Amino acid sequence: MKITVVGAGAVGATCADNIARKELAEELVLLDIKEGFAEGKAIDMMQTATLLGFDTKIKGVTNDYSQTAGSAVAVITSGLPRKPGMTREELIGINAGIVKGVAENILKYSPEAIIIVISNPMDTMTYLALKSLGLPKNRIIGMGGTLDSSRFKYYLSQALNCNPNDLQGFVVGGHGDTTMIPLTRYATYQSLPVTDLLDEATLEKVAADTMVGGATLTGLLGTSAWYAPGAAGAALVEAIVRDEKKLFTCCVALEGEYGQNDICLGVPVIIGKNGWEKIIDYKLNEKEQAAFNKSADAVRNMNNVLAEMKLV
């Protein structure tokens, strides 16, 4: 088993570190365009092998995609991170060309690879990969909803003063501050609906905090978060290589599901060895469906920029 992570910045390196610690592959390739950067990160991580007890071999390379040949899964984190005050949407023009080039180079050497997209704006970058690569739709996965759902459970755990691992909760829709939809109606604490445990005002605050969770961290850190995004990417890799059939919210191609077509958007899916294998219908109510449709409209507006740039 061989896995590639493209982009050795904070998110990519954290994702790679998690993959190595979990021993999800015999070989992990970390690739970056900056001379020596991936090599340095790889050596640093390999020097933790005897301390952490993992056997995965990590190789860092500078822009040499031939070293990624035969990868079963490739995680794309390339592109500029958000700065304070910058929206994910503003990154389209910069990151679209980067992501398209990376994806094409990955497929050149690993034609059977499953692609996980983390680069922002994630919904539009996933759509770009789907349209430009011509792969079966199940092999293109956007990570965003996995991260958003984890943040949702964090804020719920703070409100309930409970262990977040005892919670179930999903966020659907776009991976944006105004487009994601925390499904509080379906969230549970050890099978108890959280709507029975928290009042409406508290639930609304949890949802609002979740939606700006990334922007909150960008404001505090001065750049995008990396621990949770990297861990979310690694969780998807684990579900694929171990064929876990786990349920995550992921950005995937919709062809009528949830009332949408010709778009990649976050919905609950089963993740296994074939990539995303099945979309789960959560039966949105009228209010939730209206929010989902509004989210889709916003993402389509971003996707239209790709057409204007002649990238799709």
Coordinates of N, CA and C in Angstrom, one line a residue, residues 46-174:
M46 N 10.2 10.8 10.2 CA 10.8 9.5 10.3 C 11.6 9.3 11.5
Q47 N 12.1 10.4 12.0 CA 12.9 10.4 13.3 C 12.0 10.2 14.5
T48 N 10.7 10.2 14.3 CA 9.8 9.8 15.4 C 9.4 8.4 15.4
A49 N 9.8 7.6 14.3 CA 9.4 6.2 14.2 C 9.7 5.4 15.4
T50 N 10.9 5.5 15.9 CA 11.3 4.6 17.0 C 10.7 5.1 18.3
L51 N 10.3 6.4 18.3 CA 9.6 6.9 19.5 C 8.1 6.6 19.6
L52 N 7.5 6.5 18.4 CA 6.1 6.2 18.3 C 5.8 4.8 17.9
G53 N 6.8 4.1 17.4 CA 6.6 2.7 17.0 C 5.9 2.4 15.7
F54 N 6.1 3.2 14.7 CA 5.4 2.9 13.4 C 6.5 2.5 12.4
D55 N 6.1 1.7 11.4 CA 7.0 1.2 10.4 C 6.8 1.8 9.0
T56 N 5.9 2.6 8.9 CA 5.7 3.3 7.6 C 6.9 4.0 7.1
K57 N 7.3 3.9 5.9 CA 8.4 4.6 5.4 C 7.9 5.9 4.7
I58 N 8.4 7.0 5.2 CA 8.0 8.3 4.6 C 9.1 8.9 3.8
K59 N 8.7 9.3 2.5 CA 9.7 9.8 1.6 C 9.2 11.2 1.2
G60 N 10.1 12.2 1.3 CA 9.8 13.5 0.9 C 10.4 13.8 -0.5
V61 N 9.6 14.4 -1.4 CA 10.1 14.7 -2.8 C 9.7 16.1 -3.2
T62 N 10.6 16.8 -4.0 CA 10.3 18.1 -4.5 C 9.8 18.0 -6.0
N63 N 8.4 18.1 -6.1 CA 7.8 18.2 -7.4 C 8.1 17.1 -8.4
D64 N 8.4 15.9 -7.9 CA 8.8 14.7 -8.7 C 7.6 13.7 -8.6
Y65 N 6.6 13.8 -9.5 CA 5.5 13.0 -9.4 C 5.7 11.5 -9.7
S66 N 6.9 11.2 -10.4 CA 7.2 9.8 -10.7 C 7.4 9.0 -9.4
Q67 N 7.8 9.7 -8.3 CA 8.0 9.0 -7.0 C 6.6 8.6 -6.4
T68 N 5.5 9.2 -6.9 CA 4.2 8.8 -6.3 C 3.6 7.7 -7.1
A69 N 4.2 7.1 -8.1 CA 3.6 6.1 -8.9 C 3.1 4.9 -8.1
G70 N 1.9 4.5 -8.5 CA 1.3 3.3 -7.8 C 0.6 3.6 -6.5
S71 N 0.3 4.9 -6.3 CA -0.4 5.2 -5.0 C -1.9 4.8 -5.1
A72 N -2.4 4.2 -4.0 CA -3.8 3.8 -4.0 C -4.7 5.0 -3.6
V73 N -4.1 5.9 -2.8 CA -4.9 7.1 -2.4 C -4.0 8.3 -2.5
A74 N -4.5 9.4 -3.0 CA -3.7 10.7 -3.0 C -4.5 11.8 -2.3
V75 N -3.9 12.5 -1.4 CA -4.6 13.6 -0.7 C -4.0 14.9 -1.2
I76 N -4.9 15.8 -1.7 CA -4.4 17.0 -2.2 C -4.7 18.2 -1.2
T77 N -3.6 18.7 -0.7 CA -3.7 19.9 0.2 C -3.1 21.1 -0.4
S78 N -2.6 21.1 -1.6 CA -1.9 22.2 -2.2 C -2.7 23.4 -2.3
G79 N -2.0 24.5 -2.3 CA -2.7 25.8 -2.5 C -2.4 26.7 -1.3
L80 N -2.8 28.0 -1.5 CA -2.5 29.0 -0.4 C -3.6 28.8 0.7
P81 N -3.2 28.9 1.9 CA -4.1 28.9 3.0 C -4.8 30.2 3.2
R82 N -5.9 30.2 3.9 CA -6.7 31.5 4.1 C -5.9 32.3 5.1
K83 N -6.0 33.6 4.8 CA -5.5 34.7 5.8 C -6.7 35.3 6.5
P84 N -6.4 36.0 7.6 CA -7.5 36.6 8.3 C -8.3 37.5 7.4
G85 N -9.7 37.4 7.4 CA -10.5 38.2 6.6 C -10.7 37.7 5.2
M86 N -10.0 36.7 4.8 CA -10.1 36.1 3.4 C -11.1 34.9 3.5
T87 N -12.0 34.9 2.5 CA -13.0 33.8 2.4 C -12.4 32.7 1.6
R88 N -13.0 31.5 1.7 CA -12.5 30.4 0.9 C -12.7 30.7 -0.5
E89 N -13.8 31.4 -0.8 CA -14.2 31.7 -2.2 C -13.1 32.5 -2.9
E90 N -12.4 33.4 -2.2 CA -11.4 34.3 -2.7 C -10.2 33.5 -3.2
L91 N -10.1 32.3 -2.8 CA -9.0 31.5 -3.1 C -9.1 30.8 -4.5
I92 N -10.3 30.9 -5.1 CA -10.6 30.1 -6.3 C -9.5 30.4 -7.4
G93 N -9.4 31.7 -7.7 CA -8.5 32.0 -8.8 C -7.0 31.5 -8.6
I94 N -6.6 31.5 -7.4 CA -5.2 31.1 -7.1 C -5.1 29.6 -7.1
N95 N -6.0 29.0 -6.4 CA -5.8 27.5 -6.1 C -6.3 26.6 -7.2
A96 N -7.2 27.1 -8.1 CA -7.8 26.2 -9.1 C -6.7 25.6 -10.1
G97 N -5.8 26.5 -10.5 CA -4.8 26.1 -11.4 C -3.8 25.1 -10.8
I98 N -3.6 25.4 -9.5 CA -2.7 24.5 -8.7 C -3.3 23.1 -8.6
V99 N -4.5 23.1 -8.1 CA -5.2 21.8 -7.9 C -5.3 21.0 -9.1
K100 N -5.7 21.6 -10.2 CA -5.9 20.9 -11.5 C -4.6 20.2 -11.9
G101 N -3.5 21.0 -11.9 CA -2.2 20.5 -12.3 C -1.7 19.3 -11.4
V102 N -2.0 19.4 -10.1 CA -1.6 18.4 -9.2 C -2.4 17.1 -9.5
A103 N -3.7 17.2 -9.6 CA -4.6 16.1 -9.9 C -4.2 15.4 -11.1
E104 N -3.9 16.1 -12.2 CA -3.5 15.5 -13.5 C -2.2 14.8 -13.3
N105 N -1.2 15.3 -12.6 CA 0.1 14.7 -12.4 C -0.1 13.4 -11.6
I106 N -0.9 13.4 -10.6 CA -1.2 12.2 -9.8 C -1.7 11.1 -10.6
L107 N -2.7 11.4 -11.4 CA -3.3 10.4 -12.3 C -2.4 9.9 -13.4
K108 N -1.4 10.7 -13.8 CA -0.5 10.2 -14.8 C 0.3 9.0 -14.3
Y109 N 0.6 9.0 -13.0 CA 1.5 8.0 -12.4 C 0.7 7.0 -11.6
S110 N -0.5 7.3 -11.2 CA -1.4 6.4 -10.4 C -2.8 6.5 -10.9
P111 N -3.0 5.8 -12.1 CA -4.3 5.9 -12.7 C -5.5 5.3 -11.9
E112 N -5.2 4.5 -10.9 CA -6.2 3.9 -10.2 C -6.5 4.6 -8.8
A113 N -5.8 5.7 -8.6 CA -5.8 6.3 -7.3 C -7.2 6.9 -7.0
I114 N -7.6 6.9 -5.7 CA -8.7 7.6 -5.2 C -8.2 8.9 -4.7
I115 N -8.9 10.0 -5.1 CA -8.4 11.4 -4.8 C -9.2 12.0 -3.7
I116 N -8.5 12.5 -2.6 CA -9.2 13.2 -1.5 C -8.7 14.7 -1.6
V117 N -9.7 15.6 -1.8 CA -9.4 17.0 -1.9 C -9.6 17.7 -0.6
I118 N -8.6 18.4 -0.2 CA -8.7 19.3 1.0 C -8.5 20.7 0.7
S119 N -7.9 21.0 -0.4 CA -7.6 22.4 -0.8 C -8.9 23.2 -0.9
N120 N -8.8 24.5 -0.5 CA -10.0 25.4 -0.5 C -10.0 26.3 -1.8
P121 N -11.2 26.7 -2.2 CA -12.5 26.4 -1.7 C -12.9 24.9 -2.1
M122 N -13.0 24.1 -1.1 CA -13.0 22.7 -1.2 C -14.1 22.1 -2.2
D123 N -15.3 22.6 -2.0 CA -16.4 22.2 -2.9 C -16.1 22.4 -4.4
T124 N -15.6 23.6 -4.7 CA -15.3 23.9 -6.0 C -14.1 23.2 -6.5
M125 N -13.1 23.0 -5.7 CA -11.9 22.2 -6.1 C -12.2 20.7 -6.3
T126 N -13.2 20.2 -5.6 CA -13.6 18.8 -5.8 C -14.4 18.7 -7.1
Y127 N -15.2 19.7 -7.4 CA -15.9 19.7 -8.7 C -14.9 19.9 -9.9
L128 N -13.9 20.7 -9.7 CA -12.8 20.8 -10.7 C -12.2 19.5 -11.0
A129 N -11.8 18.8 -9.9 CA -11.2 17.5 -10.1 C -12.1 16.5 -10.8
L130 N -13.4 16.5 -10.4 CA -14.3 15.6 -11.1 C -14.4 15.9 -12.6
K131 N -14.6 17.2 -12.9 CA -14.8 17.5 -14.3 C -13.5 17.4 -15.2
S132 N -12.3 17.7 -14.6 CA -11.1 17.7 -15.4 C -10.4 16.3 -15.5
L133 N -10.7 15.4 -14.6 CA -10.0 14.1 -14.6 C -10.7 13.0 -15.3
G134 N -12.0 13.1 -15.4 CA -12.8 12.1 -16.1 C -12.8 10.7 -15.3
L135 N -12.6 10.8 -14.0 CA -12.6 9.5 -13.2 C -14.1 9.2 -12.8
P136 N -14.3 7.9 -12.5 CA -15.6 7.5 -11.9 C -15.8 8.4 -10.7
K137 N -17.1 8.9 -10.5 CA -17.4 9.8 -9.4 C -17.0 9.3 -8.0
N138 N -17.1 8.0 -7.8 CA -16.8 7.5 -6.5 C -15.3 7.7 -6.0
R139 N -14.5 8.0 -7.0 CA -13.0 8.1 -6.7 C -12.6 9.6 -6.4
I140 N -13.6 10.5 -6.4 CA -13.3 11.9 -6.1 C -14.0 12.3 -4.8
I141 N -13.3 12.6 -3.8 CA -13.9 12.9 -2.4 C -13.4 14.2 -1.9
G142 N -14.3 15.1 -1.5 CA -13.9 16.3 -0.8 C -14.1 16.1 0.7
M143 N -13.1 16.5 1.4 CA -13.0 16.3 2.8 C -13.9 17.1 3.7
G144 N -14.3 18.3 3.3 CA -14.9 19.4 4.1 C -15.9 19.0 5.2
G145 N -16.9 18.2 4.8 CA -18.0 17.9 5.8 C -17.5 17.0 6.9
T146 N -16.4 16.2 6.7 CA -15.8 15.4 7.7 C -15.3 16.3 8.8
L147 N -14.6 17.4 8.4 CA -14.1 18.3 9.4 C -15.2 19.1 10.1
D148 N -16.1 19.6 9.3 CA -17.2 20.4 9.8 C -18.0 19.6 10.8
S149 N -18.3 18.3 10.6 CA -19.0 17.5 11.5 C -18.2 17.3 12.8
S150 N -16.9 17.2 12.7 CA -16.1 17.0 13.9 C -16.2 18.3 14.7
R151 N -16.2 19.5 14.1 CA -16.3 20.7 14.8 C -17.7 20.9 15.4
F152 N -18.7 20.4 14.7 CA -20.0 20.4 15.3 C -20.1 19.6 16.6
K153 N -19.5 18.5 16.6 CA -19.5 17.6 17.8 C -18.7 18.2 18.9
Y154 N -17.7 19.0 18.5 CA -16.9 19.7 19.6 C -17.7 20.7 20.3
Y155 N -18.4 21.6 19.5 CA -19.2 22.6 20.1 C -20.4 22.0 20.8
L156 N -21.0 20.9 20.4 CA -22.0 20.3 21.1 C -21.5 19.8 22.5
S157 N -20.3 19.2 22.4 CA -19.7 18.6 23.7 C -19.5 19.8 24.7
Q158 N -19.1 20.9 24.2 CA -18.9 22.1 25.1 C -20.2 22.5 25.7
A159 N -21.3 22.5 24.9 CA -22.6 22.9 25.5 C -23.1 21.9 26.4
L160 N -22.9 20.6 26.2 CA -23.4 19.5 27.0 C -22.4 19.1 28.2
N161 N -21.2 19.6 28.1 CA -20.2 19.2 29.1 C -20.0 17.7 29.1
C162 N -19.9 17.2 27.9 CA -19.8 15.7 27.7 C -18.6 15.3 26.8
N163 N -18.3 14.1 26.8 CA -17.2 13.5 25.9 C -17.7 13.6 24.4
P164 N -17.0 14.3 23.5 CA -17.4 14.4 22.2 C -17.5 13.0 21.5
N165 N -16.8 12.0 22.0 CA -16.9 10.7 21.3 C -18.3 10.0 21.6
D166 N -19.0 10.6 22.6 CA -20.4 10.0 22.8 C -21.5 10.7 22.0
L167 N -21.0 11.6 21.1 CA -22.0 12.3 20.2 C -22.0 11.8 18.8
Q168 N -23.2 11.9 18.2 CA -23.3 11.7 16.8 C -23.9 13.0 16.2
G169 N -23.3 13.5 15.1 CA -23.9 14.7 14.5 C -23.2 14.9 13.2
F170 N -24.0 15.5 12.2 CA -23.5 15.7 10.9 C -23.8 17.1 10.4
V171 N -22.9 17.6 9.6 CA -23.0 18.9 8.9 C -23.1 18.6 7.4
V172 N -24.1 19.1 6.7 CA -24.2 18.9 5.3 C -24.1 20.2 4.5
G173 N -24.1 20.2 3.2 CA -24.0 21.4 2.4 C -22.6 21.8 2.1
G174 N -22.4 23.0 1.8 CA -21.1 23.5 1.3 C -20.1 23.6 2.5

